[in-house]
PDB file of C-alpha atoms and ligand atoms in Angstrom:
ATOM      1  CA  MET A   1      17.593 172.365 130.689  1.00 78.00           C
ATOM      2  CA  GLN A   2      16.734 169.105 129.001  1.00 81.00           C
ATOM      3  CA  ASP A   3      13.977 168.583 126.298  1.00 79.00           C
ATOM      4  CA  HIS A   4      10.956 167.162 128.094  1.00 76.00           C
ATOM      5  CA  ASN A   5       8.356 168.389 125.647  1.00 83.00           C
ATOM      6  CA  GLY A   6       6.895 164.908 125.161  1.00 81.00           C
ATOM      7  CA  ASP A   7       5.438 165.374 128.695  1.00 93.00           C
ATOM      8  CA  LEU A   8       3.858 168.855 128.248  1.00 97.00           C
ATOM      9  CA  GLU A   9       0.416 169.146 129.546  1.00 97.00           C
ATOM     10  CA  LEU A  10      -2.336 171.381 128.170  1.00 98.00           C
ATOM     11  CA  ILE A  11      -3.868 173.656 130.844  1.00 98.00           C
ATOM     12  CA  ILE A  12      -6.473 176.373 130.866  1.00 98.00           C
ATOM     13  CA  THR A  13      -5.569 179.680 132.455  1.00 98.00           C
ATOM     14  CA  LYS A  14      -7.995 182.038 134.117  1.00 98.00           C
ATOM     15  CA  ASP A  15      -8.817 184.099 131.075  1.00 98.00           C
ATOM     16  CA  GLY A  16      -9.918 180.890 129.226  1.00 98.00           C
ATOM     17  CA  SER A  17      -6.856 180.695 127.160  1.00 98.00           C
ATOM     18  CA  HIS A  18      -4.578 177.612 127.073  1.00 98.00           C
ATOM     19  CA  SER A  19      -1.004 177.292 128.162  1.00 98.00           C
ATOM     20  CA  LEU A  20       1.333 174.398 128.542  1.00 98.00           C
ATOM     21  CA  PHE A  21       2.696 172.933 131.850  1.00 98.00           C
ATOM     22  CA  ASN A  22       6.103 171.381 131.857  1.00 97.00           C
ATOM     23  CA  PRO A  23       6.114 168.790 134.709  1.00 96.00           C
ATOM     24  CA  ALA A  24       9.869 168.318 134.691  1.00 94.00           C
ATOM     25  CA  LEU A  25      10.323 172.020 135.468  1.00 95.00           C
ATOM     26  CA  ASN A  26       7.127 172.329 137.434  1.00 96.00           C
ATOM     27  CA  GLU A  27       6.572 175.462 135.345  1.00 97.00           C
ATOM     28  CA  THR A  28       3.865 176.943 132.911  1.00 98.00           C
ATOM     29  CA  TYR A  29       4.568 178.649 129.632  1.00 98.00           C
ATOM     30  CA  HIS A  30       2.397 181.672 130.722  1.00 98.00           C
ATOM     31  CA  SER A  31       0.792 183.195 133.812  1.00 98.00           C
ATOM     32  CA  THR A  32      -1.904 180.947 135.050  1.00 98.00           C
ATOM     33  CA  HIS A  33      -4.063 184.189 135.581  1.00 98.00           C
ATOM     34  CA  GLY A  34      -4.327 184.435 131.827  1.00 98.00           C
ATOM     35  CA  ALA A  35      -1.993 183.561 128.945  1.00 98.00           C
ATOM     36  CA  VAL A  36      -3.453 185.782 126.247  1.00 98.00           C
ATOM     37  CA  GLN A  37      -4.004 188.539 128.821  1.00 98.00           C
ATOM     38  CA  GLU A  38      -0.401 188.385 129.978  1.00 98.00           C
ATOM     39  CA  SER A  39       0.976 188.319 126.434  1.00 98.00           C
ATOM     40  CA  ARG A  40      -1.120 191.352 125.278  1.00 98.00           C
ATOM     41  CA  TYR A  41      -0.202 193.328 128.379  1.00 98.00           C
ATOM     42  CA  VAL A  42       3.493 192.615 128.858  1.00 98.00           C
ATOM     43  CA  PHE A  43       4.631 192.309 125.347  1.00 98.00           C
ATOM     44  CA  LEU A  44       2.310 194.208 123.181  1.00 98.00           C
ATOM     45  CA  LEU A  45       1.143 197.001 125.424  1.00 98.00           C
ATOM     46  CA  GLN A  46       4.223 197.629 127.515  1.00 98.00           C
ATOM     47  CA  GLY A  47       6.632 196.605 124.636  1.00 98.00           C
ATOM     48  CA  LEU A  48       5.407 197.307 121.206  1.00 98.00           C
ATOM     49  CA  ASP A  49       2.939 200.142 122.014  1.00 98.00           C
ATOM     50  CA  GLU A  50       5.512 201.830 124.173  1.00 97.00           C
ATOM     51  CA  PHE A  51       8.176 201.686 121.558  1.00 98.00           C
ATOM     52  CA  LEU A  52       5.727 203.151 118.948  1.00 98.00           C
ATOM     53  CA  LEU A  53       4.775 206.006 121.382  1.00 97.00           C
ATOM     54  CA  ARG A  54       8.415 206.938 121.895  1.00 96.00           C
ATOM     55  CA  ASN A  55       9.623 206.518 118.358  1.00 97.00           C
ATOM     56  CA  ASN A  56       6.776 206.775 115.815  1.00 89.00           C
ATOM     57  CA  ALA A  57       8.388 204.005 113.831  1.00 97.00           C
ATOM     58  CA  LYS A  58       7.160 202.437 110.609  1.00 97.00           C
ATOM     59  CA  GLU A  59       9.340 199.370 111.024  1.00 98.00           C
ATOM     60  CA  ILE A  60      10.216 197.429 114.148  1.00 98.00           C
ATOM     61  CA  ASN A  61      12.690 194.550 114.632  1.00 98.00           C
ATOM     62  CA  VAL A  62      11.652 192.295 117.404  1.00 99.00           C
ATOM     63  CA  PHE A  63      13.723 189.498 119.101  1.00 98.00           C
ATOM     64  CA  GLU A  64      11.921 187.023 121.216  1.00 98.00           C
ATOM     65  CA  VAL A  65      13.613 184.636 123.658  1.00 98.00           C
ATOM     66  CA  GLY A  66      11.477 181.508 123.799  1.00 98.00           C
ATOM     67  CA  LEU A  67       8.947 181.032 120.984  1.00 98.00           C
ATOM     68  CA  GLY A  68       7.148 178.400 122.973  1.00 98.00           C
ATOM     69  CA  THR A  69       3.435 178.180 121.836  1.00 98.00           C
ATOM     70  CA  GLY A  70       3.948 180.998 119.331  1.00 98.00           C
ATOM     71  CA  LEU A  71       1.310 183.100 121.154  1.00 98.00           C
ATOM     72  CA  ASN A  72       3.470 186.306 121.341  1.00 98.00           C
ATOM     73  CA  ALA A  73       4.184 185.949 117.619  1.00 98.00           C
ATOM     74  CA  LEU A  74       0.624 185.306 116.680  1.00 98.00           C
ATOM     75  CA  LEU A  75      -0.571 188.425 118.621  1.00 98.00           C
ATOM     76  CA  THR A  76       2.145 190.512 117.031  1.00 98.00           C
ATOM     77  CA  ILE A  77       1.040 189.613 113.539  1.00 98.00           C
ATOM     78  CA  GLU A  78      -2.363 190.959 114.382  1.00 98.00           C
ATOM     79  CA  TRP A  79      -0.828 194.032 116.123  1.00 98.00           C
ATOM     80  CA  ALA A  80       1.385 194.835 113.099  1.00 98.00           C
ATOM     81  CA  GLN A  81      -1.650 194.763 110.847  1.00 98.00           C
ATOM     82  CA  LYS A  82      -3.750 196.857 113.085  1.00 97.00           C
ATOM     83  CA  ASN A  83      -1.014 199.486 113.628  1.00 98.00           C
ATOM     84  CA  ASN A  84       0.167 199.328 109.988  1.00 98.00           C
ATOM     85  CA  VAL A  85       3.734 198.985 111.198  1.00 98.00           C
ATOM     86  CA  ARG A  86       6.084 196.427 109.589  1.00 98.00           C
ATOM     87  CA  VAL A  87       7.436 194.069 112.221  1.00 98.00           C
ATOM     88  CA  ASN A  88      10.405 191.827 111.477  1.00 98.00           C
ATOM     89  CA  TYR A  89      10.089 189.121 114.181  1.00 99.00           C
ATOM     90  CA  ASP A  90      12.975 186.781 115.046  1.00 98.00           C
ATOM     91  CA  SER A  91      12.320 184.267 117.780  1.00 98.00           C
ATOM     92  CA  ILE A  92      14.705 181.755 119.286  1.00 98.00           C
ATOM     93  CA  GLU A  93      13.565 178.361 120.678  1.00 98.00           C
ATOM     94  CA  ALA A  94      15.817 175.530 121.841  1.00 98.00           C
ATOM     95  CA  PHE A  95      13.085 173.040 122.507  1.00 97.00           C
ATOM     96  CA  PRO A  96      10.194 173.457 120.068  1.00 97.00           C
ATOM     97  CA  ILE A  97       6.735 172.108 120.726  1.00 97.00           C
ATOM     98  CA  SER A  98       5.313 169.776 118.130  1.00 96.00           C
ATOM     99  CA  VAL A  99       2.786 170.830 115.506  1.00 95.00           C
ATOM    100  CA  ALA A 100       0.210 168.595 117.231  1.00 96.00           C
ATOM    101  CA  GLN A 101       0.850 170.253 120.593  1.00 97.00           C
ATOM    102  CA  ALA A 102       0.430 173.597 118.955  1.00 97.00           C
ATOM    103  CA  LYS A 103      -2.838 172.582 117.116  1.00 97.00           C
ATOM    104  CA  ALA A 104      -4.370 171.664 120.509  1.00 98.00           C
ATOM    105  CA  LEU A 105      -4.126 175.265 121.763  1.00 98.00           C
ATOM    106  CA  ASN A 106      -7.319 177.468 121.661  1.00 98.00           C
ATOM    107  CA  TYR A 107      -5.661 180.714 120.644  1.00 98.00           C
ATOM    108  CA  VAL A 108      -7.231 180.817 117.119  1.00 98.00           C
ATOM    109  CA  GLU A 109     -10.757 180.679 118.432  1.00 97.00           C
ATOM    110  CA  LEU A 110     -10.101 183.128 121.183  1.00 97.00           C
ATOM    111  CA  ILE A 111      -8.305 185.684 119.067  1.00 96.00           C
ATOM    112  CA  GLY A 112     -10.650 185.384 116.030  1.00 95.00           C
ATOM    113  CA  GLY A 113     -10.024 187.044 112.722  1.00 93.00           C
ATOM    114  CA  LYS A 114     -10.076 185.451 109.284  1.00 95.00           C
ATOM    115  CA  ASP A 115      -6.339 184.744 108.895  1.00 97.00           C
ATOM    116  CA  THR A 116      -5.415 183.759 112.380  1.00 98.00           C
ATOM    117  CA  LYS A 117      -5.685 180.045 111.863  1.00 97.00           C
ATOM    118  CA  ALA A 118      -3.412 180.200 108.902  1.00 98.00           C
ATOM    119  CA  TRP A 119      -0.928 182.381 110.674  1.00 98.00           C
ATOM    120  CA  SER A 120      -0.946 180.104 113.742  1.00 98.00           C
ATOM    121  CA  GLU A 121      -0.175 177.096 111.501  1.00 97.00           C
ATOM    122  CA  LEU A 122       2.574 178.824 109.657  1.00 98.00           C
ATOM    123  CA  ILE A 123       4.279 179.757 112.957  1.00 98.00           C
ATOM    124  CA  HIS A 124       4.799 176.116 113.846  1.00 97.00           C
ATOM    125  CA  LYS A 125       5.223 174.642 110.310  1.00 97.00           C
ATOM    126  CA  LEU A 126       7.627 177.138 108.653  1.00 98.00           C
ATOM    127  CA  ASP A 127      11.259 176.127 108.213  1.00 98.00           C
ATOM    128  CA  TRP A 128      13.749 177.302 110.721  1.00 98.00           C
ATOM    129  CA  GLU A 129      16.552 179.627 109.996  1.00 98.00           C
ATOM    130  CA  VAL A 130      14.704 181.262 107.074  1.00 98.00           C
ATOM    131  CA  LYS A 131      13.221 184.714 106.971  1.00 98.00           C
ATOM    132  CA  HIS A 132       9.509 184.264 105.863  1.00 98.00           C
ATOM    133  CA  THR A 133       6.970 186.858 104.831  1.00 98.00           C
ATOM    134  CA  ILE A 134       3.686 186.057 106.577  1.00 98.00           C
ATOM    135  CA  THR A 135       1.740 189.291 105.763  1.00 98.00           C
ATOM    136  CA  ASP A 136       2.506 192.700 104.238  1.00 98.00           C
ATOM    137  CA  THR A 137       3.437 193.830 107.694  1.00 98.00           C
ATOM    138  CA  PHE A 138       5.127 190.892 109.200  1.00 98.00           C
ATOM    139  CA  THR A 139       8.295 188.872 108.509  1.00 98.00           C
ATOM    140  CA  PHE A 140       9.184 186.005 110.679  1.00 98.00           C
ATOM    141  CA  GLN A 141      12.354 183.965 111.342  1.00 98.00           C
ATOM    142  CA  LYS A 142      12.620 181.074 113.826  1.00 98.00           C
ATOM    143  CA  ILE A 143      15.991 180.233 115.125  1.00 98.00           C
ATOM    144  CA  LYS A 144      16.434 176.732 116.496  1.00 98.00           C
ATOM    145  CA  ASN A 145      19.233 177.065 119.035  1.00 98.00           C
ATOM    146  CA  ARG A 146      19.976 177.764 122.673  1.00 98.00           C
ATOM    147  CA  ILE A 147      20.293 181.458 123.274  1.00 98.00           C
ATOM    148  CA  GLU A 148      23.673 180.830 124.995  1.00 97.00           C
ATOM    149  CA  ASN A 149      25.057 179.372 121.728  1.00 97.00           C
ATOM    150  CA  HIS A 150      23.465 181.813 119.316  1.00 98.00           C
ATOM    151  CA  GLN A 151      25.395 184.778 118.005  1.00 97.00           C
ATOM    152  CA  LEU A 152      23.257 187.917 117.653  1.00 98.00           C
ATOM    153  CA  ASP A 153      24.002 190.901 115.368  1.00 97.00           C
ATOM    154  CA  GLU A 154      24.868 194.117 117.291  1.00 97.00           C
ATOM    155  CA  SER A 155      22.438 196.981 117.318  1.00 97.00           C
ATOM    156  CA  LYS A 156      19.721 195.084 115.349  1.00 98.00           C
ATOM    157  CA  TYR A 157      16.592 195.110 117.494  1.00 98.00           C
ATOM    158  CA  ASP A 158      14.092 197.738 118.607  1.00 98.00           C
ATOM    159  CA  VAL A 159      12.130 195.531 121.027  1.00 98.00           C
ATOM    160  CA  ILE A 160      13.150 192.407 123.017  1.00 99.00           C
ATOM    161  CA  PHE A 161      10.542 190.077 124.254  1.00 99.00           C
ATOM    162  CA  PHE A 162      12.300 188.253 127.093  1.00 98.00           C
ATOM    163  CA  ASP A 163      10.025 185.330 127.746  1.00 98.00           C
ATOM    164  CA  ALA A 164      12.280 182.726 129.384  1.00 98.00           C
ATOM    165  CA  PHE A 165      10.995 180.390 132.130  1.00 98.00           C
ATOM    166  CA  ALA A 166      11.130 181.991 135.579  1.00 98.00           C
ATOM    167  CA  PRO A 167      14.517 182.502 137.220  1.00 98.00           C
ATOM    168  CA  SER A 168      13.508 180.078 140.037  1.00 97.00           C
ATOM    169  CA  LYS A 169      13.136 177.309 137.187  1.00 97.00           C
ATOM    170  CA  GLN A 170      15.892 178.286 134.728  1.00 97.00           C
ATOM    171  CA  ILE A 171      18.250 180.576 136.425  1.00 97.00           C
ATOM    172  CA  GLU A 172      20.950 180.333 133.677  1.00 97.00           C
ATOM    173  CA  MET A 173      18.660 182.282 131.333  1.00 98.00           C
ATOM    174  CA  TRP A 174      18.740 185.321 133.581  1.00 98.00           C
ATOM    175  CA  GLN A 175      22.483 185.512 134.059  1.00 97.00           C
ATOM    176  CA  LEU A 176      24.550 188.590 132.997  1.00 97.00           C
ATOM    177  CA  ASP A 177      26.131 186.894 130.026  1.00 97.00           C
ATOM    178  CA  ILE A 178      22.806 186.381 128.347  1.00 98.00           C
ATOM    179  CA  LEU A 179      21.520 189.837 129.307  1.00 98.00           C
ATOM    180  CA  LEU A 180      24.656 191.356 127.912  1.00 98.00           C
ATOM    181  CA  LYS A 181      24.177 189.536 124.582  1.00 98.00           C
ATOM    182  CA  LEU A 182      20.709 190.947 124.432  1.00 98.00           C
ATOM    183  CA  PHE A 183      21.896 194.423 125.450  1.00 98.00           C
ATOM    184  CA  ASN A 184      24.384 194.332 122.547  1.00 98.00           C
ATOM    185  CA  CYS A 185      21.779 193.382 120.039  1.00 98.00           C
ATOM    186  CA  MET A 186      19.578 196.335 121.074  1.00 98.00           C
ATOM    187  CA  LYS A 187      19.598 199.585 119.083  1.00 98.00           C
ATOM    188  CA  PRO A 188      19.685 202.999 120.908  1.00 97.00           C
ATOM    189  CA  ASN A 189      16.078 203.587 122.281  1.00 97.00           C
ATOM    190  CA  ALA A 190      15.265 199.844 122.173  1.00 98.00           C
ATOM    191  CA  VAL A 191      12.798 198.373 124.749  1.00 98.00           C
ATOM    192  CA  PHE A 192      13.295 195.203 126.652  1.00 98.00           C
ATOM    193  CA  VAL A 193      10.228 193.664 128.366  1.00 98.00           C
ATOM    194  CA  THR A 194       9.624 190.726 130.532  1.00 98.00           C
ATOM    195  CA  TYR A 195       6.963 189.542 132.830  1.00 98.00           C
ATOM    196  CA  CYS A 196       9.477 189.040 135.706  1.00 98.00           C
ATOM    197  CA  ALA A 197      10.299 191.693 138.245  1.00 97.00           C
ATOM    198  CA  GLN A 198      13.040 189.978 140.245  1.00 97.00           C
ATOM    199  CA  GLY A 199      15.462 192.322 142.050  1.00 98.00           C
ATOM    200  CA  GLN A 200      18.545 190.596 140.701  1.00 97.00           C
ATOM    201  CA  LEU A 201      17.274 190.940 137.141  1.00 98.00           C
ATOM    202  CA  LYS A 202      16.716 194.710 137.719  1.00 98.00           C
ATOM    203  CA  ARG A 203      20.216 195.139 139.197  1.00 98.00           C
ATOM    204  CA  ASN A 204      21.740 193.153 136.237  1.00 98.00           C
ATOM    205  CA  LEU A 205      19.877 195.364 133.708  1.00 98.00           C
ATOM    206  CA  LYS A 206      20.948 198.501 135.485  1.00 98.00           C
ATOM    207  CA  SER A 207      24.546 197.379 135.531  1.00 98.00           C
ATOM    208  CA  LEU A 208      24.474 197.145 131.796  1.00 98.00           C
ATOM    209  CA  GLY A 209      23.415 200.753 131.552  1.00 98.00           C
ATOM    210  CA  LEU A 210      19.709 200.243 130.772  1.00 98.00           C
ATOM    211  CA  THR A 211      17.067 202.476 132.353  1.00 98.00           C
ATOM    212  CA  VAL A 212      14.914 200.079 134.275  1.00 98.00           C
ATOM    213  CA  GLU A 213      11.236 200.635 135.110  1.00 98.00           C
ATOM    214  CA  THR A 214       9.167 198.432 137.407  1.00 98.00           C
ATOM    215  CA  LEU A 215       5.658 198.597 135.945  1.00 98.00           C
ATOM    216  CA  GLU A 216       2.350 197.228 137.316  1.00 98.00           C
ATOM    217  CA  GLY A 217       2.141 193.628 136.223  1.00 98.00           C
ATOM    218  CA  PRO A 218      -0.727 192.059 134.199  1.00 97.00           C
ATOM    219  CA  PRO A 219      -3.859 190.942 136.147  1.00 95.00           C
ATOM    220  CA  GLY A 220      -2.863 188.622 138.931  1.00 95.00           C
ATOM    221  CA  LYS A 221       0.882 189.695 139.003  1.00 95.00           C
ATOM    222  CA  LYS A 222       2.117 192.594 140.932  1.00 97.00           C
ATOM    223  CA  GLU A 223       4.916 193.825 138.778  1.00 98.00           C
ATOM    224  CA  MET A 224       6.805 193.400 135.532  1.00 98.00           C
ATOM    225  CA  VAL A 225       9.991 195.075 134.110  1.00 98.00           C
ATOM    226  CA  ARG A 226      10.703 197.223 131.149  1.00 98.00           C
ATOM    227  CA  ALA A 227      14.252 198.419 130.407  1.00 98.00           C
ATOM    228  CA  ILE A 228      15.189 201.028 127.845  1.00 98.00           C
ATOM    229  CA  LYS A 229      18.521 201.548 126.071  1.00 98.00           C
ATOM    230  CA  ILE A 230      19.088 205.321 126.142  1.00 92.00           C
TER     231      ILE A 230
HETATM  232  C1  SAM B 301       7.988 180.848 129.053  1.00 73.16           C
HETATM  233  S1  SAM B 301       8.294 179.788 127.721  1.00 73.16           S
HETATM  234  C2  SAM B 301       7.965 180.851 126.314  1.00 73.16           C
HETATM  235  C3  SAM B 301       6.514 181.282 126.101  1.00 73.16           C
HETATM  236  C4  SAM B 301       6.321 181.700 124.690  1.00 73.16           C
HETATM  237  N1  SAM B 301       6.840 182.981 124.460  1.00 73.16           N
HETATM  238  C5  SAM B 301       4.913 181.557 124.371  1.00 73.16           C
HETATM  239  O1  SAM B 301       4.203 182.558 123.924  1.00 73.16           O
HETATM  240  O2  SAM B 301       4.383 180.467 124.437  1.00 73.16           O
HETATM  241  C6  SAM B 301      10.052 179.650 127.653  1.00 73.16           C
HETATM  242  C7  SAM B 301      10.627 179.101 126.398  1.00 73.16           C
HETATM  243  O3  SAM B 301      11.978 179.142 126.388  1.00 73.16           O
HETATM  244  C8  SAM B 301      12.454 177.969 125.672  1.00 73.16           C
HETATM  245  N2  SAM B 301      13.871 177.792 126.104  1.00 73.16           N
HETATM  246  C9  SAM B 301      14.337 177.198 127.199  1.00 73.16           C
HETATM  247  N3  SAM B 301      15.699 177.177 127.321  1.00 73.16           N
HETATM  248  C10 SAM B 301      16.050 177.879 126.173  1.00 73.16           C
HETATM  249  C11 SAM B 301      17.368 178.311 125.707  1.00 73.16           C
HETATM  250  N4  SAM B 301      18.485 177.921 126.345  1.00 73.16           N
HETATM  251  N5  SAM B 301      17.453 178.938 124.529  1.00 73.16           N
HETATM  252  C12 SAM B 301      16.272 179.222 123.904  1.00 73.16           C
HETATM  253  N6  SAM B 301      14.961 178.925 124.270  1.00 73.16           N
HETATM  254  C13 SAM B 301      14.853 178.278 125.466  1.00 73.16           C
HETATM  255  C14 SAM B 301      11.592 176.865 126.280  1.00 73.16           C
HETATM  256  O4  SAM B 301      11.600 175.784 125.449  1.00 73.16           O
HETATM  257  C15 SAM B 301      10.228 177.619 126.206  1.00 73.16           C
HETATM  258  O5  SAM B 301       9.582 177.414 124.963  1.00 73.16           O
END
């Protein structure tokens, strides 16, 4: 994939929240049925809530593939505060959007809350490759690299947010070498979630030894995948 972020277009999804459209890939950053809705359902409900249910943890290490608009990170700051769970959130992004593109998004007004604007700005302005403390319950590190070139620590993460562009648009992100890298950085009991439910993805995850569940998808999407490292 090449960097075409100068051409990104702001779109409105069906729940009223913005997303970005990448014309070069002919692909959106979120479901057109609702960006905030998708993020809350796939990553927070089926990822973080599920991990908490199974593990009753006080601290969770999250790794996100594709920081993009920062929406998942922003919602996770709020989630960590509400659940009183410390989240250490690392997110990799090869092609960051600009601060101006981030500012145009309507997430702050839709999510509400007195600190959301400040958190949203920090997500895009903070330095890369440094662990920052954003709240009492949230640390944040952005990694500016391609996932294929980045070395991940083994057994570090509890929850993986796999939010790459769809396999039909960026097939290289869904290959076994990248999934193996993610598998190796997962702790036992770690949860991997993605909005995608492609058959080949499920076969790849199973071949790595993960327990794969096909779940109902967020509104407008039939299915999604969650995989657990037992
Ligand atoms: C579906 S979007 C992510 C959406 C994001 N999580 C959000 O909430 O806005 C996919 C992201 O993966 C990034 N990306 C593409 N290729 C990548 C690579 N090789 N390594 C890391 N990130 C990549 C894209 O630039 C894009 O921001």
